[in-house]
Short mmCIF file of C-alpha atoms in Angstrom, two decimals:
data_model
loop_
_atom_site.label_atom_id
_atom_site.label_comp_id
_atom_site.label_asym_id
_atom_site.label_seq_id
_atom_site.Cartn_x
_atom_site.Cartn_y
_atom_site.Cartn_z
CA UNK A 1 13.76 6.06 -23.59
CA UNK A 2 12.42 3.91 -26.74
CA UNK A 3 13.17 0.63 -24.80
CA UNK A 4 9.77 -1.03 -24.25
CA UNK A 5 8.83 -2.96 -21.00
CA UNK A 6 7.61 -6.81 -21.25
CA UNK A 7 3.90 -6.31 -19.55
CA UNK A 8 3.68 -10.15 -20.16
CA UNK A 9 0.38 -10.32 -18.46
CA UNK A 10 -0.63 -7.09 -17.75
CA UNK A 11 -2.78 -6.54 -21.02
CA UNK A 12 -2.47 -2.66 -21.35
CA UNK A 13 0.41 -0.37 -21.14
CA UNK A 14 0.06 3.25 -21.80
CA UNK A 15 3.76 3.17 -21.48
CA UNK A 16 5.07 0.51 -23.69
CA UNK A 17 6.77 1.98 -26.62
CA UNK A 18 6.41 5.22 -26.27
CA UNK A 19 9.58 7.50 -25.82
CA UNK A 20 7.89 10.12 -23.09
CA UNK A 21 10.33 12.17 -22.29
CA UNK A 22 10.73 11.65 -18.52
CA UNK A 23 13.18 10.18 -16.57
CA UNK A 24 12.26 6.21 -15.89
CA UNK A 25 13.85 4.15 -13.64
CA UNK A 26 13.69 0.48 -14.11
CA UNK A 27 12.86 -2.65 -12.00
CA UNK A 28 14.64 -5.76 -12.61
CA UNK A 29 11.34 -8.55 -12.76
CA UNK A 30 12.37 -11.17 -10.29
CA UNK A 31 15.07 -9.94 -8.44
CA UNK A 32 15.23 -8.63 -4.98
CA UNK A 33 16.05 -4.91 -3.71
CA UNK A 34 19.13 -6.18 -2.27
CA UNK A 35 20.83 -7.00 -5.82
CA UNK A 36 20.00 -4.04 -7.61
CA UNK A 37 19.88 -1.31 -4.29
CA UNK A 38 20.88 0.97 -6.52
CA UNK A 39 16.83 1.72 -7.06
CA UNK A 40 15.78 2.25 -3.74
CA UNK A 41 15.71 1.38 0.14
CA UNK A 42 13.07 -0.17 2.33
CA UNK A 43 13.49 2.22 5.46
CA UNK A 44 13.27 5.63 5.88
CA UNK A 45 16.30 7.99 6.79
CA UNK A 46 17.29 11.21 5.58
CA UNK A 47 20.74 10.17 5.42
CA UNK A 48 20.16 7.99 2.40
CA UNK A 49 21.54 8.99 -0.87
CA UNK A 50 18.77 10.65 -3.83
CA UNK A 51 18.19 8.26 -6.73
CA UNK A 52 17.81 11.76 -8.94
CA UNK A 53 17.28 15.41 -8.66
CA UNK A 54 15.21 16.91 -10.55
CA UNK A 55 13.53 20.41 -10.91
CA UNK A 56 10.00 21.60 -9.92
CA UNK A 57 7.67 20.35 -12.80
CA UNK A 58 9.99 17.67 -13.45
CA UNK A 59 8.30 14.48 -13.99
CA UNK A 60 9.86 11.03 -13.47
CA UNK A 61 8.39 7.61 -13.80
CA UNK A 62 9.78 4.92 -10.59
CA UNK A 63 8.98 1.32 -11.27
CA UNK A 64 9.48 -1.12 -7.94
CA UNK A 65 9.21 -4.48 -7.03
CA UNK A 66 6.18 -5.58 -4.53
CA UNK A 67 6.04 -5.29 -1.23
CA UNK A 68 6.88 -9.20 -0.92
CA UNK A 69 10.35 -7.97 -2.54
CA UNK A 70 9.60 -11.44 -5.22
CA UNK A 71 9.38 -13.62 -2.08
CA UNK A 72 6.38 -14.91 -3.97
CA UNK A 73 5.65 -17.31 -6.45
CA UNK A 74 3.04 -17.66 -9.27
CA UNK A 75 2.43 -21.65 -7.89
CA UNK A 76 -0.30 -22.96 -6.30
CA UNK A 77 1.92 -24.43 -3.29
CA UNK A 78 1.84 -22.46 -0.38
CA UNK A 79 4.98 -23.33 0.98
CA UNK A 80 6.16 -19.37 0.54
CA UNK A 81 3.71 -17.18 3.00
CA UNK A 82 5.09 -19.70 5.77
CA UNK A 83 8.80 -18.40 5.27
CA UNK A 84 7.93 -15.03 4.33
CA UNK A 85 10.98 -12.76 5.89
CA UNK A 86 8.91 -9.61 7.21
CA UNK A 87 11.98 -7.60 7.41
CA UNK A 88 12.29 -7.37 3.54
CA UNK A 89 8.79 -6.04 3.04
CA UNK A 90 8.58 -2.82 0.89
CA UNK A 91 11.08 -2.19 -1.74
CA UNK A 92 11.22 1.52 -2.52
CA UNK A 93 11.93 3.75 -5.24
CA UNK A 94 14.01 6.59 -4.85
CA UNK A 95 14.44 9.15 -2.94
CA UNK A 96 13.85 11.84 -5.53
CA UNK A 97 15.78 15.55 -4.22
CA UNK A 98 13.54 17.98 -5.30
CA UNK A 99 15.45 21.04 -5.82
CA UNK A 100 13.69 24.06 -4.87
CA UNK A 101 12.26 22.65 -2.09
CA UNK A 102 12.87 23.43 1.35
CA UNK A 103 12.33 22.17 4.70
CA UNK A 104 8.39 23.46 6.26
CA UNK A 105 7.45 23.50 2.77
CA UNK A 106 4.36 21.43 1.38
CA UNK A 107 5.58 18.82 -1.73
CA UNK A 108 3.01 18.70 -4.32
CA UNK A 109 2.74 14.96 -5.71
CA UNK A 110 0.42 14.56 -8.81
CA UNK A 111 0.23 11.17 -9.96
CA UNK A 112 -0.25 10.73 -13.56
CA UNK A 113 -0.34 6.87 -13.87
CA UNK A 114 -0.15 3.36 -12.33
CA UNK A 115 0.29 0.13 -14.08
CA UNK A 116 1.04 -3.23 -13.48
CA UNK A 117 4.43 -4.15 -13.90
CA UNK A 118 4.59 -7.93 -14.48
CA UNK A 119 0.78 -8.37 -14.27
CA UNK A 120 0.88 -10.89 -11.60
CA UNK A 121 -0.60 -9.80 -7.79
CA UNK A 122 -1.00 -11.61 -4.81
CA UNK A 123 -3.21 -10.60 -1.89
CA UNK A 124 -2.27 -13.60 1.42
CA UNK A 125 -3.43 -13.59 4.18
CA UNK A 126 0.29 -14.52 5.73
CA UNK A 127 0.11 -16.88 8.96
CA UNK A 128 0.71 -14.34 11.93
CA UNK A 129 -0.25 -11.27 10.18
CA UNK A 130 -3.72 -11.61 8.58
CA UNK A 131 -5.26 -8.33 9.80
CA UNK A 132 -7.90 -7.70 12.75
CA UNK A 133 -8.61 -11.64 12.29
CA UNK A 134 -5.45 -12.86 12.06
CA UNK A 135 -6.92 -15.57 14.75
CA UNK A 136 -9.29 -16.67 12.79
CA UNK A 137 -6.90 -17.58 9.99
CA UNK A 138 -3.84 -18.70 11.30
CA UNK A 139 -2.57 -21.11 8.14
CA UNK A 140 -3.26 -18.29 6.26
CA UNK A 141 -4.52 -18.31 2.91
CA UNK A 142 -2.46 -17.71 -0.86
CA UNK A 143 -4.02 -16.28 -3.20
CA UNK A 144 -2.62 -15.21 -7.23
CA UNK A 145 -4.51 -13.04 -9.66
CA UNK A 146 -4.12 -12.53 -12.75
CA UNK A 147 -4.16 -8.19 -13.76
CA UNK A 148 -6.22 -8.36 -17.39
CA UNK A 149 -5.59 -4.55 -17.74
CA UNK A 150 -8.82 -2.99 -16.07
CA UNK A 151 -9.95 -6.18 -14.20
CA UNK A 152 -8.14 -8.95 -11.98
CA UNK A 153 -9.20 -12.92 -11.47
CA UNK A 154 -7.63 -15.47 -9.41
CA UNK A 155 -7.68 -19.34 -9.65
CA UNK A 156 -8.12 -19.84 -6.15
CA UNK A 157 -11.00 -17.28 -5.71
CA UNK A 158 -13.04 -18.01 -9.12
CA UNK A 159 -16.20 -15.94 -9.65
CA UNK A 160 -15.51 -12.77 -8.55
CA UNK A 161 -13.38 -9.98 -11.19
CA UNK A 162 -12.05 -7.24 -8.82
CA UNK A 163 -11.76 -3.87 -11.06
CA UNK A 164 -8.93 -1.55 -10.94
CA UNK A 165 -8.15 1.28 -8.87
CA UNK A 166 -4.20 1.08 -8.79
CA UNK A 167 -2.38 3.19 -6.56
CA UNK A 168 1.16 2.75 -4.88
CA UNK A 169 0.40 1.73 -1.01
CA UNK A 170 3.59 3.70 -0.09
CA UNK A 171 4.72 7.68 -1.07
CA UNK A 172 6.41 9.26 1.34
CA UNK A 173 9.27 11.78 2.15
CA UNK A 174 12.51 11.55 4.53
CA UNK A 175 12.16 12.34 7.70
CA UNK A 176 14.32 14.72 9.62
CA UNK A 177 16.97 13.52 12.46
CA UNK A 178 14.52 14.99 15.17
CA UNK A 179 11.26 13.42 13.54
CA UNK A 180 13.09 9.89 13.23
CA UNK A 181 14.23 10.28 16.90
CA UNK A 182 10.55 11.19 17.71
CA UNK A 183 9.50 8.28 16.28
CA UNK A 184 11.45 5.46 17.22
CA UNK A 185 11.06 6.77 20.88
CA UNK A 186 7.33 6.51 20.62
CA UNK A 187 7.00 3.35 18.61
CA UNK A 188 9.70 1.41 19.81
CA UNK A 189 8.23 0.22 23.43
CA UNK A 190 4.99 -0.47 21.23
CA UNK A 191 5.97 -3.20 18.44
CA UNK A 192 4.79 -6.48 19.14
CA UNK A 193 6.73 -9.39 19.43
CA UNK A 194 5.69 -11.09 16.17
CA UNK A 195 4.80 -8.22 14.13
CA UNK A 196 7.79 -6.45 13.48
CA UNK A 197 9.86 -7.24 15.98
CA UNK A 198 12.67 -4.91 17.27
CA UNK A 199 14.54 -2.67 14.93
CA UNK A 200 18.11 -4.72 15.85
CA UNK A 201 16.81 -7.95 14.54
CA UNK A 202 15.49 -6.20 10.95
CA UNK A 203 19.27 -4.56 10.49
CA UNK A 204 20.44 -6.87 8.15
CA UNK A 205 18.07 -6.56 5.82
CA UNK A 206 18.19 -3.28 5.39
CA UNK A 207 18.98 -2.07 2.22
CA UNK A 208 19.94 1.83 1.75
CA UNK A 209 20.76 2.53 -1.86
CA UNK A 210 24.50 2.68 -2.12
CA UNK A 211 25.55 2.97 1.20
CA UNK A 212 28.07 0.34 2.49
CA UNK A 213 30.22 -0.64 5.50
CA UNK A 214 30.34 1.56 8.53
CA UNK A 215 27.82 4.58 6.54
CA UNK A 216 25.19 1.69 6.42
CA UNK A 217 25.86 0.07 10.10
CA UNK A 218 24.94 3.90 11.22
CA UNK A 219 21.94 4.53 9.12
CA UNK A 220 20.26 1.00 9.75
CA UNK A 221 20.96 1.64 13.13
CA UNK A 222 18.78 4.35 13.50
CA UNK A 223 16.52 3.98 10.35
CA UNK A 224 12.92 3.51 10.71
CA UNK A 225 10.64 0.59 9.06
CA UNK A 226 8.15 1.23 6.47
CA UNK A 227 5.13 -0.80 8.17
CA UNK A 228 3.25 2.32 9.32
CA UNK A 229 2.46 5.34 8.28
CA UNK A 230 3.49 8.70 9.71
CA UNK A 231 3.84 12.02 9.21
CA UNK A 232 5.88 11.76 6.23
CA UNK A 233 3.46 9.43 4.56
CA UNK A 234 4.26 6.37 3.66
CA UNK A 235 2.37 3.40 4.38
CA UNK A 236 -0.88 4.95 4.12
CA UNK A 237 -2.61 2.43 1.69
CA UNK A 238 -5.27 4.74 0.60
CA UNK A 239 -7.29 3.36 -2.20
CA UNK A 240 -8.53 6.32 -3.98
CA UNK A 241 -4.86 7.87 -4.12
CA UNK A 242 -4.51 6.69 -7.63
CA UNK A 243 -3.90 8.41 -10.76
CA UNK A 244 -5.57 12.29 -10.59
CA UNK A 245 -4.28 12.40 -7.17
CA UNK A 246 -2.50 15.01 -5.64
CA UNK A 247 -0.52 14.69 -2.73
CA UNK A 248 0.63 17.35 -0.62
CA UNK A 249 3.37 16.46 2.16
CA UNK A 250 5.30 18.00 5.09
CA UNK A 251 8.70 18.60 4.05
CA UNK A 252 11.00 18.00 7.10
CA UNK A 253 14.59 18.16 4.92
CA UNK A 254 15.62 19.97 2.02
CA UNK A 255 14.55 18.40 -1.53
CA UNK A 256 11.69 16.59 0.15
CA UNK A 257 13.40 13.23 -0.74
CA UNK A 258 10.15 11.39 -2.26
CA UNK A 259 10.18 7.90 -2.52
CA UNK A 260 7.22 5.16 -3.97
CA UNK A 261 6.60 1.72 -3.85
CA UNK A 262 4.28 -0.72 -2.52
CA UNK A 263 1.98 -0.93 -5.77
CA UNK A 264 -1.72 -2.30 -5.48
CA UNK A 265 -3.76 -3.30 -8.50
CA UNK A 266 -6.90 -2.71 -6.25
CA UNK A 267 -7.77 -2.33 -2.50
CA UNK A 268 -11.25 -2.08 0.20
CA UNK A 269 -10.60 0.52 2.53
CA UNK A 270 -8.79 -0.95 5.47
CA UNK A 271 -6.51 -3.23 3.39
CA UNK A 272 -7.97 -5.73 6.43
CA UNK A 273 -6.24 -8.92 5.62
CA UNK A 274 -2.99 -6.44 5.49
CA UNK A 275 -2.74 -7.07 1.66
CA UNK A 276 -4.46 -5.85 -1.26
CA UNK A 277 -3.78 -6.75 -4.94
CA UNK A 278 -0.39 -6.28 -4.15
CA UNK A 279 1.97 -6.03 -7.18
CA UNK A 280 4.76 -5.02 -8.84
CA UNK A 281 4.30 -1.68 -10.86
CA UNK A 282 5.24 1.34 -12.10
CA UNK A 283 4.48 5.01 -11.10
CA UNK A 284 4.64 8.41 -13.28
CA UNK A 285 4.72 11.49 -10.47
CA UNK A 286 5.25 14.91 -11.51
CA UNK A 287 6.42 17.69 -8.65
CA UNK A 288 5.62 21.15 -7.34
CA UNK A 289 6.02 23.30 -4.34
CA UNK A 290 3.92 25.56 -2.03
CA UNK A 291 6.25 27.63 -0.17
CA UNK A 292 6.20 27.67 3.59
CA UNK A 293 2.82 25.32 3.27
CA UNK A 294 3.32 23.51 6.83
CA UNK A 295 3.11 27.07 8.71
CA UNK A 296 0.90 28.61 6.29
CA UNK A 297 -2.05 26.24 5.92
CA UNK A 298 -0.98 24.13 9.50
CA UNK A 299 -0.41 20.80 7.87
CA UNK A 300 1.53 18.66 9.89
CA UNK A 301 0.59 15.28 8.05
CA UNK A 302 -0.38 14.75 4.29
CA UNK A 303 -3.06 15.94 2.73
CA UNK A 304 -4.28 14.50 -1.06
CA UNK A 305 -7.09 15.28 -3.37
CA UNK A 306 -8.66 11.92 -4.55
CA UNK A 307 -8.40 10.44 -7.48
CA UNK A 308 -11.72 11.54 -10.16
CA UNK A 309 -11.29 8.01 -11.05
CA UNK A 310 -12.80 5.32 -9.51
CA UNK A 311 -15.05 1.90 -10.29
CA UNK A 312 -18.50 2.65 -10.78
CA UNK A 313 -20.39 0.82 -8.54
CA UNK A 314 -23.05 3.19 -8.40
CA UNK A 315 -25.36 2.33 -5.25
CA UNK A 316 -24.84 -1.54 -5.88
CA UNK A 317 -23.78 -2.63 -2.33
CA UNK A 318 -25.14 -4.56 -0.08
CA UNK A 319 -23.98 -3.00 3.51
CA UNK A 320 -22.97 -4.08 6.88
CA UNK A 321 -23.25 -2.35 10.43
CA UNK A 322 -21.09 -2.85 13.35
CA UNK A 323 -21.46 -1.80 16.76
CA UNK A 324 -18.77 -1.84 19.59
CA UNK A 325 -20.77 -4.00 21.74
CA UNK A 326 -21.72 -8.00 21.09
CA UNK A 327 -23.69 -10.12 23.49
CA UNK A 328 -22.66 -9.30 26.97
CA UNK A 329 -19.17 -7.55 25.55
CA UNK A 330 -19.36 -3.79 25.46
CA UNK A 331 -16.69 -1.21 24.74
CA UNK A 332 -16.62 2.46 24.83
CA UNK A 333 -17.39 4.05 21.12
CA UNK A 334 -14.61 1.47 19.82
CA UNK A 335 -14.47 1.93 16.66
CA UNK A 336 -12.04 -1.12 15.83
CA UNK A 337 -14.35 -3.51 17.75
CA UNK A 338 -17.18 -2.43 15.55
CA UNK A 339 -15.16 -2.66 12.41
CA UNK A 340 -14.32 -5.80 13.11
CA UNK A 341 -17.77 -7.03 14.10
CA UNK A 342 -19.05 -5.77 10.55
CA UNK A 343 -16.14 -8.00 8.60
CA UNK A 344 -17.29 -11.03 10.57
CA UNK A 345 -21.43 -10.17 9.30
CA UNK A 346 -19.72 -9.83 5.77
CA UNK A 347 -17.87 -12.88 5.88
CA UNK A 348 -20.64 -15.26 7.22
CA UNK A 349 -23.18 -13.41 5.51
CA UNK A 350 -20.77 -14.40 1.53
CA UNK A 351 -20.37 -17.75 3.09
CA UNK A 352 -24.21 -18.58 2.17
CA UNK A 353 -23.09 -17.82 -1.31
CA UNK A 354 -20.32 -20.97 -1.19
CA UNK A 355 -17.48 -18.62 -0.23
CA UNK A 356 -14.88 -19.85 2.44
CA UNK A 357 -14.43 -17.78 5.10
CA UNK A 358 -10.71 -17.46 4.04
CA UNK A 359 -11.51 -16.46 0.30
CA UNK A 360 -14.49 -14.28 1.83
CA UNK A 361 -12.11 -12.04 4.07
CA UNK A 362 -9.78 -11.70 1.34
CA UNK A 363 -12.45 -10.67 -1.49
CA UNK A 364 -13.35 -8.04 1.22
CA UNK A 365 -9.74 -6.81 1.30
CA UNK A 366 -8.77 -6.00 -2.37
CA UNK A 367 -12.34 -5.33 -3.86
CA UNK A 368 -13.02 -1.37 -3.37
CA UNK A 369 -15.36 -1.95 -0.37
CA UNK A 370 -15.93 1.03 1.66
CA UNK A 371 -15.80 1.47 5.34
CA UNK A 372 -16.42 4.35 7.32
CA UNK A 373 -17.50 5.29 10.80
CA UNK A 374 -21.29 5.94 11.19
CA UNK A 375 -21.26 7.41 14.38
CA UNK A 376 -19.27 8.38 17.26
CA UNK A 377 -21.29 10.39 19.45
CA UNK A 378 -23.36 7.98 20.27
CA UNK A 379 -22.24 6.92 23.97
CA UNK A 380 -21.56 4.31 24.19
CA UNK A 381 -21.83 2.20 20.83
CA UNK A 382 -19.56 3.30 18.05
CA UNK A 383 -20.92 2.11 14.64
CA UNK A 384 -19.06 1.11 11.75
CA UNK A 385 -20.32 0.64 7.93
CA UNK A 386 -19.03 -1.93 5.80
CA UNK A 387 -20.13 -1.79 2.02
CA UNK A 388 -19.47 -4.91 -0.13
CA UNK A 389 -19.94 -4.42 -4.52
CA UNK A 390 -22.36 -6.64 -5.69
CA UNK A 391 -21.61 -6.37 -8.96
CA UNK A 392 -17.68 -8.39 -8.60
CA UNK A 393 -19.57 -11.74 -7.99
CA UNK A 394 -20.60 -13.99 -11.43
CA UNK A 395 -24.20 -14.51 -9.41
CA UNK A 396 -26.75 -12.33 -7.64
CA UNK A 397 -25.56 -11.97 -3.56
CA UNK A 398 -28.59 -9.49 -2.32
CA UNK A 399 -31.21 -10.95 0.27
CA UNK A 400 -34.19 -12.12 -1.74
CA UNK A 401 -37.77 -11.98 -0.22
CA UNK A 402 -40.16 -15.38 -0.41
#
């Protein structure tokens, strides 16, 4: 491994140059999942054949594509989020067999690293699919940024430099036959026409490593999409699980099958436009095993030990409540009704500041805000926090007095 990767625009690489010693596998810039498969797959089966095996302790570094698989461009036009094809979303990386590892185990994940592959994100709010407020947005919104190393900017959203905390929105493992069954059983009479759609109209567009003809037809079948997360992981989008993290999953087949992609340069806690910094990158994941871990310690979904690094924002927020009641509208301790209510206080409230409500909801999407649930005792008013960094805005955004 002395071949170097072009990180263009990234400005930092802690791999570049460097012969490390650990398996890499490497992501074509540019070109879809579907002409080089031989990387990955963007649904989960356990049927699908392993990238690698390797040994416990065995590191191996997995770059992929973003979740757009390069549906988008670096141009101002928008023209792109309004033919975005849904089905292709989330190119993964792998699976890795994990040998020594056996089903009702707990897979030990430590991350080690997270770049930028290409050093170009994008974090649209897509026509149809813009989060809790996809209503109130529906031409959607593009916007680029530009990944300096430690900080992004964007053209379309000047003033504000979101800081890193880079993580891959997607680690997961395979699911067994009886788990996949259990899910598309409980999902299927659930997906919304629009959001997913049904499972037969994403088929095509399934790609499953190097499976081909009738081996494929069966798999994609049966295989489940990568929107949501489950018990195996995957599309958990959890900011702080960035580099320092470790992961501990269920393992439901033998060799754990482990599989990344989905890379964000930065992310608030929700994701609530349903993108971060999303981008193309490159993960370094080293594995380990606790034996019998599901029965022993009663995990049934994962379990992670944040990341010790994170942006230091110290107490500089400025912070909004919401409640699951507005006006005459109440709900019962509703927690999304009071999330939502805080995002539309935060958006109105960085509008007085000469933000659009468009490049408002998206700042509050991919900077590490912080949301959490106040209370939920309190019958019957749920409350919801939402905590916006002052310190990413060029200019001061806290209430002054007369």
């Amino acid at each position: 491994m002395t071949d170097s990767t072009d990180f263009t625009r990234s400005g930092v690489s802690r791999f570049k140059d460097r012969d490390l010693g650990v398996q890499r596998f490497r992501c074509e810039v540019g070109v879809p999942l579907a002409e080089q498969k031989h990387l990955g797959h963007n649904r989960w089966h356990p049927d699908i054949p392993p990238l690698v095996e390797v040994g416990l302790g065995d590191e191996v570094i997995l770059e992929s594509g973003g979740y757009d698989d390069y549906q988008l461009k670096d141009v101002d036009d928008d023209a792109d989020i309004h033919t975005f094809d849904l089905t292709r979303t989330h190119p993964l990386t792998g699976p890795v067999k994990v040998d020594g590892v056996k089903k009702g185990d707990l897979l030990v994940v430590d991350i080690l690293d997270v770049l930028p592959l290409s050093g170009i994100g994008y974090s649209n709010i897509l026509p149809g699919m813009g989060g809790p407020l996809a209503a109130q947005f529906p031409q959607g919104f593009k916007t680029i940024w530009d990944l300096h190393g430690t900080y992004a900017t964007s053209r379309q959203i000047p003033g504000v430099e979101i800081p890193a905390i880079s993580h891959p929105g997607i680690m997961g493992v395979a699911p067994s036959h009886e788990l996949l069954r259990i899910w598309n059983e409980r999902e299927d009479p659930l997906i919304a026409d629009g959001l997913a759609g049904p499972r037969s109209e994403a088929i095509d567009t399934s790609v499953l490593r190097d499976l081909e003809g009738d081996e494929w037809r069966r798999v994609a079948e049966a295989a489940a999409r990568t929107i949501p997360p489950r018990e195996n992981g995957g599309n958990m989008d959890i900011k702080n699980l960035s580099r320092g993290s470790r992961v501990y999953y269920p393992v439901f087949v033998d060799g754990g099958l482990f599989s990344s992609g989905d890379f964000h340069f930065a992310e608030g806690d929700g994701e609530v436009t349903w993108n971060a910094i999303e981008m193309d990158g490159v993960g370094w994941y080293r594995f380990g095993v606790i034996k019998d871990g599901m029965a022993r310690y009663g995990v049934s979904t994962p379990m992670f030990r944040p990341s010790p690094f994170d942006p230091n924002m110290g107490t500089r927020y400025i912070s909004f409540t919401g409640l699951s009641a507005s006006g005459s509208e109440q709900k019962y301790l509703d927690t999304t009704m009071a999330a939502v209510q805080a995002l539309e206080q935060a958006i109105e409230y960085l509008g007085k500041f000469g933000y659009t409500p468009e490049q408002a909801y998206t700042i509050i999407s991919v900077a590490p805000c912080e949301m959490h649930v106040g209370g939920i005792v309190d019958i019957p008013n749920a409350a919801v926090v939402l905590k916006v960094p002052v310190d990413i805005f060029d200019k001061d955004i806290l209430p002054q007095p007369e």
